[in-house]
Amino acid sequence: VAFAIGSSWTTVGTLGVAFVGIGAGLGVPAPMTVGAVLSGAYAGDKQSPLSDTTNLAAGVTNTDLYAHIRRMRTGTAIAFGLAALGFAALGLRTSGTIPAGRIAEIQGGLTETYAITVVAFVPLVVTFGLALRGYAALPTLVAGVFAGAFTTILLQGTGFVAAWEIFMYGTAPESASETVNDLLATGGLTGSAWTITVVVAALSLGGILERTGVLAVIAHAFTSAVRSPGALVAGTGVSAIFINALTSQQYMSIVLPGVTLRNTYDEFGLDTDQLSRAVEAAGTPTGALFPWHAGAVYMAGVTGVPTLEYAPYYLFAFLSPLVLFAMAATGYTIDANPVSADAGAEAGEPATPTPGGDD
């Protein structure tokens, strides 16, 4: 669900709450259920082309959106797979029955509000089909919007004016299920306004810092102890986690290192998707581990489980940066220009890539 709608917060605040209730009926401790919910929600959020943090990481690092998603794919799959194995092992220790009434409530809310047929999947197929075929993000999302408007008019009997309002302001279903209403009350162009504002502000800040020479000073101080591309990637991940803890905002954990280290990655012969992968792998999922972080406050509030109680079970938050650090240490998927990287190591600072070199 988080992959489809691009929001971990919405997923946890709706289906996550329902799963906590289901878990209680099965005899599963609430912190364990919340940890599993957060692991799945953030893993799906990271890989979704509709996610605000995914678009933000690609935007501030000047990386193609789908190149960014492809670069994260291996690390996310490994971290999520290990988390799933961990939860499977934990699940063997519990047993119970599923409360069918809660599931029936969600199904009833969907069927009474929407005409659910195969045609309803057309927008999803169009969007992800074009994405998998390598089309650019903008035409892919525009095609998905038009496909969604067409199916809305065809299946729901919605007029053109109402379809336009959905495009601008998102959906607001009024079913008998509050879970369905909260889950699907999302979308719309205005819903993306904050992300767009943050990207523009971040790029503006980056331009100012670059013109004044501040970025060069910060980057040189950061890379003075860095001797390899892998160390740079690992250091980026550490800085993202540190900024998360310091600022209590996952956006800042992406924006600050993303803007500051772009030129440094060029000097080490690394593509910008390495930078975008590092800031999101370490920045996006780890915020909910810090009790004072905005994400942790929200997650604890909607689930009713304190941060320090669910944190030990939030396996994906630990595994995502650990997998990143392991890849950095071994050089796996760290594709750098060896000439630039070696030159930087010998000089004690990153060297400029050879013109025309293959990054």
mmCIF file of C-alpha atoms in Angstrom:
data_model
loop_
_atom_site.group_PDB
_atom_site.id
_atom_site.type_symbol
_atom_site.label_atom_id
_atom_site.label_comp_id
_atom_site.label_asym_id
_atom_site.label_seq_id
_atom_site.Cartn_x
_atom_site.Cartn_y
_atom_site.Cartn_z
ATOM 1 C CA VAL A 1 0.000 0.000 0.000
ATOM 2 C CA ALA A 2 2.805 2.433 0.831
ATOM 3 C CA PHE A 3 4.379 1.709 -2.563
ATOM 4 C CA ALA A 4 1.080 2.392 -4.346
ATOM 5 C CA ILE A 5 0.233 5.663 -2.571
ATOM 6 C CA GLY A 6 3.771 6.847 -1.758
ATOM 7 C CA SER A 7 3.148 7.673 1.905
ATOM 8 C CA SER A 8 4.413 5.739 4.910
ATOM 9 C CA TRP A 9 2.613 8.086 7.314
ATOM 10 C CA THR A 10 -0.786 7.543 5.688
ATOM 11 C CA THR A 11 -0.234 3.790 5.546
ATOM 12 C CA VAL A 12 0.719 3.529 9.219
ATOM 13 C CA GLY A 13 -2.072 5.875 10.304
ATOM 14 C CA THR A 14 -4.732 3.778 8.578
ATOM 15 C CA LEU A 15 -3.889 0.166 7.791
ATOM 16 C CA GLY A 16 -1.175 0.197 10.425
ATOM 17 C CA VAL A 17 -3.686 0.971 13.145
ATOM 18 C CA ALA A 18 -5.933 -1.808 11.830
ATOM 19 C CA PHE A 19 -3.028 -4.263 11.882
ATOM 20 C CA VAL A 20 -2.261 -3.363 15.488
ATOM 21 C CA GLY A 21 -5.807 -4.395 16.369
ATOM 22 C CA ILE A 22 -5.510 -7.586 14.332
ATOM 23 C CA GLY A 23 -2.188 -8.339 15.987
ATOM 24 C CA ALA A 24 -3.727 -7.901 19.418
ATOM 25 C CA GLY A 25 -6.377 -10.465 18.487
ATOM 26 C CA LEU A 26 -3.643 -12.860 17.437
ATOM 27 C CA GLY A 27 -1.765 -12.360 20.676
ATOM 28 C CA VAL A 28 1.113 -10.502 19.024
ATOM 29 C CA PRO A 29 2.642 -7.761 21.217
ATOM 30 C CA ALA A 30 1.750 -4.297 19.920
ATOM 31 C CA PRO A 31 5.394 -3.087 19.687
ATOM 32 C CA MET A 32 6.239 -6.055 17.465
ATOM 33 C CA THR A 33 3.267 -5.349 15.188
ATOM 34 C CA VAL A 34 4.158 -1.661 14.936
ATOM 35 C CA GLY A 35 7.755 -2.543 14.079
ATOM 36 C CA ALA A 36 6.560 -4.789 11.264
ATOM 37 C CA VAL A 37 4.110 -2.159 10.002
ATOM 38 C CA LEU A 38 6.770 0.555 9.968
ATOM 39 C CA SER A 39 9.255 -1.741 8.234
ATOM 40 C CA GLY A 40 6.845 -2.472 5.403
ATOM 41 C CA ALA A 41 5.569 1.101 5.160
ATOM 42 C CA TYR A 42 9.000 2.704 4.905
ATOM 43 C CA ALA A 43 10.317 0.045 2.505
ATOM 44 C CA GLY A 44 7.382 0.678 0.169
ATOM 45 C CA ASP A 45 7.669 4.443 0.600
ATOM 46 C CA LYS A 46 11.360 4.403 -0.354
ATOM 47 C CA GLN A 47 10.745 2.616 -3.647
ATOM 48 C CA SER A 48 7.595 4.487 -4.695
ATOM 49 C CA PRO A 49 7.870 7.075 -7.498
ATOM 50 C CA LEU A 50 4.961 8.850 -5.793
ATOM 51 C CA SER A 51 6.774 9.279 -2.465
ATOM 52 C CA ASP A 52 7.698 12.783 -1.324
ATOM 53 C CA THR A 53 11.066 11.725 0.116
ATOM 54 C CA THR A 54 11.935 9.729 -3.001
ATOM 55 C CA ASN A 55 11.222 12.716 -5.234
ATOM 56 C CA LEU A 56 13.006 15.029 -2.804
ATOM 57 C CA ALA A 57 16.172 12.903 -2.748
ATOM 58 C CA ALA A 58 16.230 12.756 -6.544
ATOM 59 C CA GLY A 59 15.477 16.471 -6.858
ATOM 60 C CA VAL A 60 18.093 17.909 -4.499
ATOM 61 C CA THR A 61 20.843 15.688 -5.928
ATOM 62 C CA ASN A 62 19.927 16.368 -9.578
ATOM 63 C CA THR A 63 19.276 12.669 -10.175
ATOM 64 C CA ASP A 64 16.760 11.128 -12.543
ATOM 65 C CA LEU A 65 13.896 9.767 -10.430
ATOM 66 C CA TYR A 66 13.961 6.262 -11.863
ATOM 67 C CA ALA A 67 17.753 6.089 -11.782
ATOM 68 C CA HIS A 68 17.469 6.881 -8.077
ATOM 69 C CA ILE A 69 14.838 4.183 -7.544
ATOM 70 C CA ARG A 70 16.868 1.601 -9.473
ATOM 71 C CA ARG A 71 19.973 2.408 -7.442
ATOM 72 C CA MET A 72 18.062 1.822 -4.185
ATOM 73 C CA ARG A 73 16.431 -1.392 -5.392
ATOM 74 C CA THR A 74 19.114 -3.896 -4.375
ATOM 75 C CA GLY A 75 19.754 -2.457 -0.931
ATOM 76 C CA THR A 76 16.058 -2.110 -0.163
ATOM 77 C CA ALA A 77 15.367 -5.684 -1.274
ATOM 78 C CA ILE A 78 18.158 -7.066 0.916
ATOM 79 C CA ALA A 79 17.147 -5.031 3.967
ATOM 80 C CA PHE A 80 13.450 -5.808 3.558
ATOM 81 C CA GLY A 81 14.152 -9.501 2.957
ATOM 82 C CA LEU A 82 16.223 -9.741 6.134
ATOM 83 C CA ALA A 83 13.525 -7.870 8.058
ATOM 84 C CA ALA A 84 10.852 -10.247 6.732
ATOM 85 C CA LEU A 85 12.919 -13.232 7.861
ATOM 86 C CA GLY A 86 13.316 -11.649 11.275
ATOM 87 C CA PHE A 87 9.583 -11.092 11.643
ATOM 88 C CA ALA A 88 8.866 -14.618 10.422
ATOM 89 C CA ALA A 89 11.085 -15.943 13.201
ATOM 90 C CA LEU A 90 9.379 -13.696 15.750
ATOM 91 C CA GLY A 91 5.960 -14.743 14.448
ATOM 92 C CA LEU A 92 6.634 -18.390 15.210
ATOM 93 C CA ARG A 93 6.461 -17.488 18.888
ATOM 94 C CA THR A 94 2.844 -16.263 18.715
ATOM 95 C CA SER A 95 -0.519 -17.684 17.650
ATOM 96 C CA GLY A 96 -4.193 -16.687 17.517
ATOM 97 C CA THR A 97 -7.161 -16.033 15.226
ATOM 98 C CA ILE A 98 -7.761 -13.146 12.833
ATOM 99 C CA PRO A 99 -10.780 -10.925 13.672
ATOM 100 C CA ALA A 100 -12.792 -11.274 10.470
ATOM 101 C CA GLY A 101 -15.036 -8.332 11.365
ATOM 102 C CA ARG A 102 -12.278 -5.758 10.829
ATOM 103 C CA ILE A 103 -11.398 -7.189 7.427
ATOM 104 C CA ALA A 104 -15.070 -7.279 6.415
ATOM 105 C CA GLU A 105 -15.414 -3.627 7.454
ATOM 106 C CA ILE A 106 -12.624 -2.555 5.101
ATOM 107 C CA GLN A 107 -13.952 -4.684 2.248
ATOM 108 C CA GLY A 108 -17.451 -3.296 2.744
ATOM 109 C CA GLY A 109 -16.201 0.278 2.795
ATOM 110 C CA LEU A 110 -14.402 -0.218 -0.503
ATOM 111 C CA THR A 111 -17.213 -1.999 -2.337
ATOM 112 C CA GLU A 112 -19.916 0.446 -1.247
ATOM 113 C CA THR A 113 -17.888 3.473 -2.342
ATOM 114 C CA TYR A 114 -16.103 2.294 -5.487
ATOM 115 C CA ALA A 115 -16.832 0.070 -8.459
ATOM 116 C CA ILE A 116 -13.991 -2.415 -8.102
ATOM 117 C CA THR A 117 -13.300 -4.124 -11.424
ATOM 118 C CA VAL A 118 -10.263 -5.026 -13.486
ATOM 119 C CA VAL A 119 -10.564 -1.669 -15.276
ATOM 120 C CA ALA A 120 -9.856 0.108 -11.983
ATOM 121 C CA PHE A 121 -6.290 -1.209 -12.151
ATOM 122 C CA VAL A 122 -5.597 0.530 -15.482
ATOM 123 C CA PRO A 123 -4.009 3.687 -13.941
ATOM 124 C CA LEU A 124 -1.719 1.558 -11.777
ATOM 125 C CA VAL A 125 -0.720 -0.612 -14.744
ATOM 126 C CA VAL A 126 -0.103 2.446 -16.932
ATOM 127 C CA THR A 127 1.990 4.261 -14.325
ATOM 128 C CA PHE A 128 4.223 1.389 -13.289
ATOM 129 C CA GLY A 129 4.288 -0.119 -16.774
ATOM 130 C CA LEU A 130 5.737 3.068 -18.253
ATOM 131 C CA ALA A 131 8.096 3.401 -15.295
ATOM 132 C CA LEU A 132 9.442 -0.117 -15.765
ATOM 133 C CA ARG A 133 9.965 0.572 -19.472
ATOM 134 C CA GLY A 134 12.196 3.506 -18.578
ATOM 135 C CA TYR A 135 10.014 6.476 -19.532
ATOM 136 C CA ALA A 136 10.733 9.780 -17.805
ATOM 137 C CA ALA A 137 8.916 10.555 -14.564
ATOM 138 C CA LEU A 138 6.842 13.513 -15.781
ATOM 139 C CA PRO A 139 5.169 11.889 -18.816
ATOM 140 C CA THR A 140 4.696 8.683 -16.819
ATOM 141 C CA LEU A 141 2.863 10.440 -14.002
ATOM 142 C CA VAL A 142 0.841 12.563 -16.449
ATOM 143 C CA ALA A 143 -0.233 9.403 -18.282
ATOM 144 C CA GLY A 144 -1.238 7.876 -14.958
ATOM 145 C CA VAL A 145 -3.283 10.973 -14.095
ATOM 146 C CA PHE A 146 -5.179 10.865 -17.390
ATOM 147 C CA ALA A 147 -5.752 7.117 -17.019
ATOM 148 C CA GLY A 148 -7.071 7.710 -13.502
ATOM 149 C CA ALA A 149 -9.395 10.481 -14.671
ATOM 150 C CA PHE A 150 -10.697 8.272 -17.479
ATOM 151 C CA THR A 151 -11.447 5.325 -15.199
ATOM 152 C CA THR A 152 -13.035 7.630 -12.608
ATOM 153 C CA ILE A 153 -15.421 9.047 -15.196
ATOM 154 C CA LEU A 154 -16.090 5.625 -16.718
ATOM 155 C CA LEU A 155 -16.567 3.550 -13.561
ATOM 156 C CA GLN A 156 -17.726 5.996 -10.913
ATOM 157 C CA GLY A 157 -19.897 8.207 -13.107
ATOM 158 C CA THR A 158 -17.902 11.252 -12.052
ATOM 159 C CA GLY A 159 -18.211 14.388 -14.190
ATOM 160 C CA PHE A 160 -15.297 16.255 -15.741
ATOM 161 C CA VAL A 161 -15.508 19.038 -13.151
ATOM 162 C CA ALA A 162 -15.438 16.556 -10.261
ATOM 163 C CA ALA A 163 -12.517 14.712 -11.876
ATOM 164 C CA TRP A 164 -10.633 18.014 -12.131
ATOM 165 C CA GLU A 165 -11.297 18.720 -8.446
ATOM 166 C CA ILE A 166 -9.919 15.287 -7.561
ATOM 167 C CA PHE A 167 -6.826 16.079 -9.634
ATOM 168 C CA MET A 168 -6.344 19.359 -7.775
ATOM 169 C CA TYR A 169 -7.370 18.476 -4.218
ATOM 170 C CA GLY A 170 -7.340 14.669 -4.011
ATOM 171 C CA THR A 171 -10.047 12.241 -2.964
ATOM 172 C CA ALA A 172 -12.346 12.435 0.058
ATOM 173 C CA PRO A 173 -14.375 9.194 0.241
ATOM 174 C CA GLU A 174 -17.373 8.987 2.569
ATOM 175 C CA SER A 175 -17.783 5.287 3.255
ATOM 176 C CA ALA A 176 -18.954 3.623 6.444
ATOM 177 C CA SER A 177 -15.357 2.620 7.230
ATOM 178 C CA GLU A 178 -13.182 5.302 8.818
ATOM 179 C CA THR A 179 -10.119 3.249 7.919
ATOM 180 C CA VAL A 180 -10.990 3.382 4.216
ATOM 181 C CA ASN A 181 -11.801 7.101 4.423
ATOM 182 C CA ASP A 182 -8.501 7.959 6.103
ATOM 183 C CA LEU A 183 -6.456 5.723 3.811
ATOM 184 C CA LEU A 184 -7.845 7.080 0.543
ATOM 185 C CA ALA A 185 -8.207 10.739 1.559
ATOM 186 C CA THR A 186 -5.005 11.680 -0.201
ATOM 187 C CA GLY A 187 -3.508 12.788 -3.494
ATOM 188 C CA GLY A 188 -4.095 15.905 -5.535
ATOM 189 C CA LEU A 189 -1.746 18.553 -6.850
ATOM 190 C CA THR A 190 -2.091 20.650 -3.710
ATOM 191 C CA GLY A 191 -0.961 17.664 -1.657
ATOM 192 C CA SER A 192 2.427 17.870 -3.390
ATOM 193 C CA ALA A 193 2.817 21.609 -2.815
ATOM 194 C CA TRP A 194 4.918 21.168 0.339
ATOM 195 C CA THR A 195 7.357 18.784 -1.345
ATOM 196 C CA ILE A 196 7.704 21.109 -4.335
ATOM 197 C CA THR A 197 8.318 24.045 -1.987
ATOM 198 C CA VAL A 198 11.009 22.139 -0.093
ATOM 199 C CA VAL A 199 12.769 21.140 -3.336
ATOM 200 C CA VAL A 200 12.757 24.720 -4.655
ATOM 201 C CA ALA A 201 13.957 26.072 -1.305
ATOM 202 C CA ALA A 202 16.682 23.414 -1.110
ATOM 203 C CA LEU A 203 17.939 24.168 -4.607
ATOM 204 C CA SER A 204 17.881 27.897 -3.849
ATOM 205 C CA LEU A 205 19.815 27.326 -0.631
ATOM 206 C CA GLY A 206 22.282 25.143 -2.492
ATOM 207 C CA GLY A 207 22.855 27.842 -5.097
ATOM 208 C CA ILE A 208 23.494 30.470 -2.429
ATOM 209 C CA LEU A 209 25.865 28.237 -0.472
ATOM 210 C CA GLU A 210 27.725 27.270 -3.629
ATOM 211 C CA ARG A 211 28.126 30.871 -4.819
ATOM 212 C CA THR A 212 29.409 32.032 -1.436
ATOM 213 C CA GLY A 213 31.886 29.153 -1.199
ATOM 214 C CA VAL A 214 30.307 27.661 1.919
ATOM 215 C CA LEU A 215 29.691 24.304 0.237
ATOM 216 C CA ALA A 216 33.326 24.036 -0.798
ATOM 217 C CA VAL A 217 34.488 24.604 2.786
ATOM 218 C CA ILE A 218 32.003 22.103 4.245
ATOM 219 C CA ALA A 219 32.751 19.503 1.582
ATOM 220 C CA HIS A 220 36.509 19.839 2.061
ATOM 221 C CA ALA A 221 36.168 19.452 5.838
ATOM 222 C CA PHE A 222 33.931 16.423 5.365
ATOM 223 C CA THR A 223 36.204 14.721 2.848
ATOM 224 C CA SER A 224 39.519 15.490 4.552
ATOM 225 C CA ALA A 225 39.397 12.082 6.247
ATOM 226 C CA VAL A 226 37.784 10.285 3.300
ATOM 227 C CA ARG A 227 40.114 8.155 1.203
ATOM 228 C CA SER A 228 37.746 6.132 -0.976
ATOM 229 C CA PRO A 229 34.337 6.305 -2.672
ATOM 230 C CA GLY A 230 33.024 3.699 -0.235
ATOM 231 C CA ALA A 231 34.063 5.800 2.741
ATOM 232 C CA LEU A 232 32.312 8.792 1.183
ATOM 233 C CA VAL A 233 29.061 6.842 0.773
ATOM 234 C CA ALA A 234 29.250 5.518 4.339
ATOM 235 C CA GLY A 235 30.028 8.980 5.680
ATOM 236 C CA THR A 236 27.037 10.374 3.820
ATOM 237 C CA GLY A 237 24.796 7.809 5.485
ATOM 238 C CA VAL A 238 26.169 8.641 8.925
ATOM 239 C CA SER A 239 25.632 12.359 8.319
ATOM 240 C CA ALA A 240 22.019 11.744 7.251
ATOM 241 C CA ILE A 241 21.316 9.833 10.479
ATOM 242 C CA PHE A 242 23.041 12.517 12.555
ATOM 243 C CA ILE A 243 21.021 15.297 10.891
ATOM 244 C CA ASN A 244 17.848 13.284 11.488
ATOM 245 C CA ALA A 245 18.604 13.180 15.201
ATOM 246 C CA LEU A 246 19.698 16.815 15.313
ATOM 247 C CA THR A 247 16.895 18.489 13.327
ATOM 248 C CA SER A 248 13.993 16.062 13.986
ATOM 249 C CA GLN A 249 13.053 16.316 10.292
ATOM 250 C CA GLN A 250 13.695 13.616 7.683
ATOM 251 C CA TYR A 251 13.544 16.243 4.926
ATOM 252 C CA MET A 252 16.626 17.956 6.360
ATOM 253 C CA SER A 253 18.485 14.637 6.543
ATOM 254 C CA ILE A 254 18.029 14.408 2.772
ATOM 255 C CA VAL A 255 18.403 18.067 1.794
ATOM 256 C CA LEU A 256 21.541 19.062 3.717
ATOM 257 C CA PRO A 257 23.907 16.232 2.674
ATOM 258 C CA GLY A 258 22.254 16.033 -0.738
ATOM 259 C CA VAL A 259 22.978 19.679 -1.512
ATOM 260 C CA THR A 260 26.343 19.867 0.236
ATOM 261 C CA LEU A 261 28.029 16.782 -1.220
ATOM 262 C CA ARG A 262 26.968 16.829 -4.879
ATOM 263 C CA ASN A 263 30.269 18.227 -6.122
ATOM 264 C CA THR A 264 32.237 15.921 -3.828
ATOM 265 C CA TYR A 265 30.620 12.879 -5.427
ATOM 266 C CA ASP A 266 31.579 14.224 -8.848
ATOM 267 C CA GLU A 267 35.183 14.580 -7.699
ATOM 268 C CA PHE A 268 35.253 10.978 -6.520
ATOM 269 C CA GLY A 269 33.839 9.743 -9.824
ATOM 270 C CA LEU A 270 30.484 8.749 -8.357
ATOM 271 C CA ASP A 271 27.156 9.296 -10.083
ATOM 272 C CA THR A 272 24.578 11.386 -8.264
ATOM 273 C CA ASP A 273 22.330 8.353 -7.800
ATOM 274 C CA GLN A 274 24.928 7.066 -5.317
ATOM 275 C CA LEU A 275 24.391 10.221 -3.263
ATOM 276 C CA SER A 276 20.599 10.089 -3.530
ATOM 277 C CA ARG A 277 20.631 6.410 -2.517
ATOM 278 C CA ALA A 278 22.852 7.111 0.501
ATOM 279 C CA VAL A 279 20.787 9.983 1.902
ATOM 280 C CA GLU A 280 17.478 8.158 1.491
ATOM 281 C CA ALA A 281 18.642 4.730 2.673
ATOM 282 C CA ALA A 282 19.972 6.258 5.884
ATOM 283 C CA GLY A 283 17.720 9.298 6.249
ATOM 284 C CA THR A 284 14.175 8.224 5.395
ATOM 285 C CA PRO A 285 13.629 5.163 7.645
ATOM 286 C CA THR A 286 15.732 6.116 10.686
ATOM 287 C CA GLY A 287 13.836 9.212 11.814
ATOM 288 C CA ALA A 288 11.115 7.183 13.526
ATOM 289 C CA LEU A 289 13.749 5.713 15.879
ATOM 290 C CA PHE A 290 14.339 9.001 17.724
ATOM 291 C CA PRO A 291 11.561 9.814 20.240
ATOM 292 C CA TRP A 292 11.863 13.578 19.635
ATOM 293 C CA HIS A 293 11.686 13.224 15.837
ATOM 294 C CA ALA A 294 8.520 14.388 14.062
ATOM 295 C CA GLY A 295 8.094 10.971 12.450
ATOM 296 C CA ALA A 296 8.461 9.135 15.747
ATOM 297 C CA VAL A 297 5.990 11.437 17.484
ATOM 298 C CA TYR A 298 3.443 10.779 14.742
ATOM 299 C CA MET A 299 3.976 7.009 14.669
ATOM 300 C CA ALA A 300 3.747 6.722 18.443
ATOM 301 C CA GLY A 301 0.639 8.890 18.461
ATOM 302 C CA VAL A 302 -1.371 7.001 15.836
ATOM 303 C CA THR A 303 -0.381 3.517 17.005
ATOM 304 C CA GLY A 304 -0.459 4.175 20.737
ATOM 305 C CA VAL A 305 2.935 2.497 21.185
ATOM 306 C CA PRO A 306 5.857 4.582 22.550
ATOM 307 C CA THR A 307 8.881 4.950 20.304
ATOM 308 C CA LEU A 308 11.307 3.215 22.647
ATOM 309 C CA GLU A 309 8.990 0.197 22.808
ATOM 310 C CA TYR A 310 8.587 -0.361 19.059
ATOM 311 C CA ALA A 311 12.143 0.716 18.143
ATOM 312 C CA PRO A 312 13.774 -2.702 18.857
ATOM 313 C CA TYR A 313 11.285 -4.314 16.459
ATOM 314 C CA TYR A 314 11.603 -1.690 13.724
ATOM 315 C CA LEU A 315 14.097 -3.888 11.913
ATOM 316 C CA PHE A 316 14.102 -2.103 8.552
ATOM 317 C CA ALA A 317 15.357 1.125 10.147
ATOM 318 C CA PHE A 318 18.470 -0.697 11.356
ATOM 319 C CA LEU A 319 18.968 -2.898 8.307
ATOM 320 C CA SER A 320 18.606 -0.208 5.630
ATOM 321 C CA PRO A 321 21.662 1.850 6.715
ATOM 322 C CA LEU A 322 23.580 -1.292 7.732
ATOM 323 C CA VAL A 323 23.151 -2.732 4.238
ATOM 324 C CA LEU A 324 24.287 0.624 2.821
ATOM 325 C CA PHE A 325 27.402 0.555 5.016
ATOM 326 C CA ALA A 326 28.124 -3.059 4.036
ATOM 327 C CA MET A 327 27.868 -2.163 0.354
ATOM 328 C CA ALA A 328 30.156 0.818 0.910
ATOM 329 C CA ALA A 329 32.724 -1.324 2.745
ATOM 330 C CA THR A 330 32.763 -4.049 0.089
ATOM 331 C CA GLY A 331 32.347 -1.772 -2.923
ATOM 332 C CA TYR A 332 29.246 -3.677 -4.040
ATOM 333 C CA THR A 333 27.198 -1.448 -6.401
ATOM 334 C CA ILE A 334 29.630 1.428 -5.717
ATOM 335 C CA ASP A 335 30.541 2.222 -9.320
ATOM 336 C CA ALA A 336 33.254 4.873 -9.296
ATOM 337 C CA ASN A 337 35.730 6.151 -11.846
ATOM 338 C CA PRO A 338 38.898 4.393 -10.614
ATOM 339 C CA VAL A 339 41.222 7.074 -11.974
ATOM 340 C CA SER A 340 39.445 9.846 -10.077
ATOM 341 C CA ALA A 341 39.083 7.817 -6.914
ATOM 342 C CA ASP A 342 42.758 6.779 -6.845
ATOM 343 C CA ALA A 343 43.931 10.288 -7.551
ATOM 344 C CA GLY A 344 41.812 11.632 -4.699
ATOM 345 C CA ALA A 345 43.194 9.033 -2.322
ATOM 346 C CA GLU A 346 46.802 9.867 -3.216
ATOM 347 C CA ALA A 347 46.339 13.592 -2.886
ATOM 348 C CA GLY A 348 44.479 13.357 0.393
ATOM 349 C CA GLU A 349 41.439 14.950 -1.207
ATOM 350 C CA PRO A 350 39.089 14.034 -4.076
ATOM 351 C CA ALA A 351 40.403 14.593 -7.561
ATOM 352 C CA THR A 352 38.496 15.974 -10.515
ATOM 353 C CA PRO A 353 37.267 13.219 -12.879
ATOM 354 C CA THR A 354 38.939 12.904 -16.239
ATOM 355 C CA PRO A 355 36.817 14.675 -18.896
ATOM 356 C CA GLY A 356 34.733 12.176 -20.773
ATOM 357 C CA GLY A 357 35.326 9.493 -18.140
ATOM 358 C CA ASP A 358 32.671 6.859 -17.515
ATOM 359 C CA ASP A 359 31.105 7.471 -14.077
#
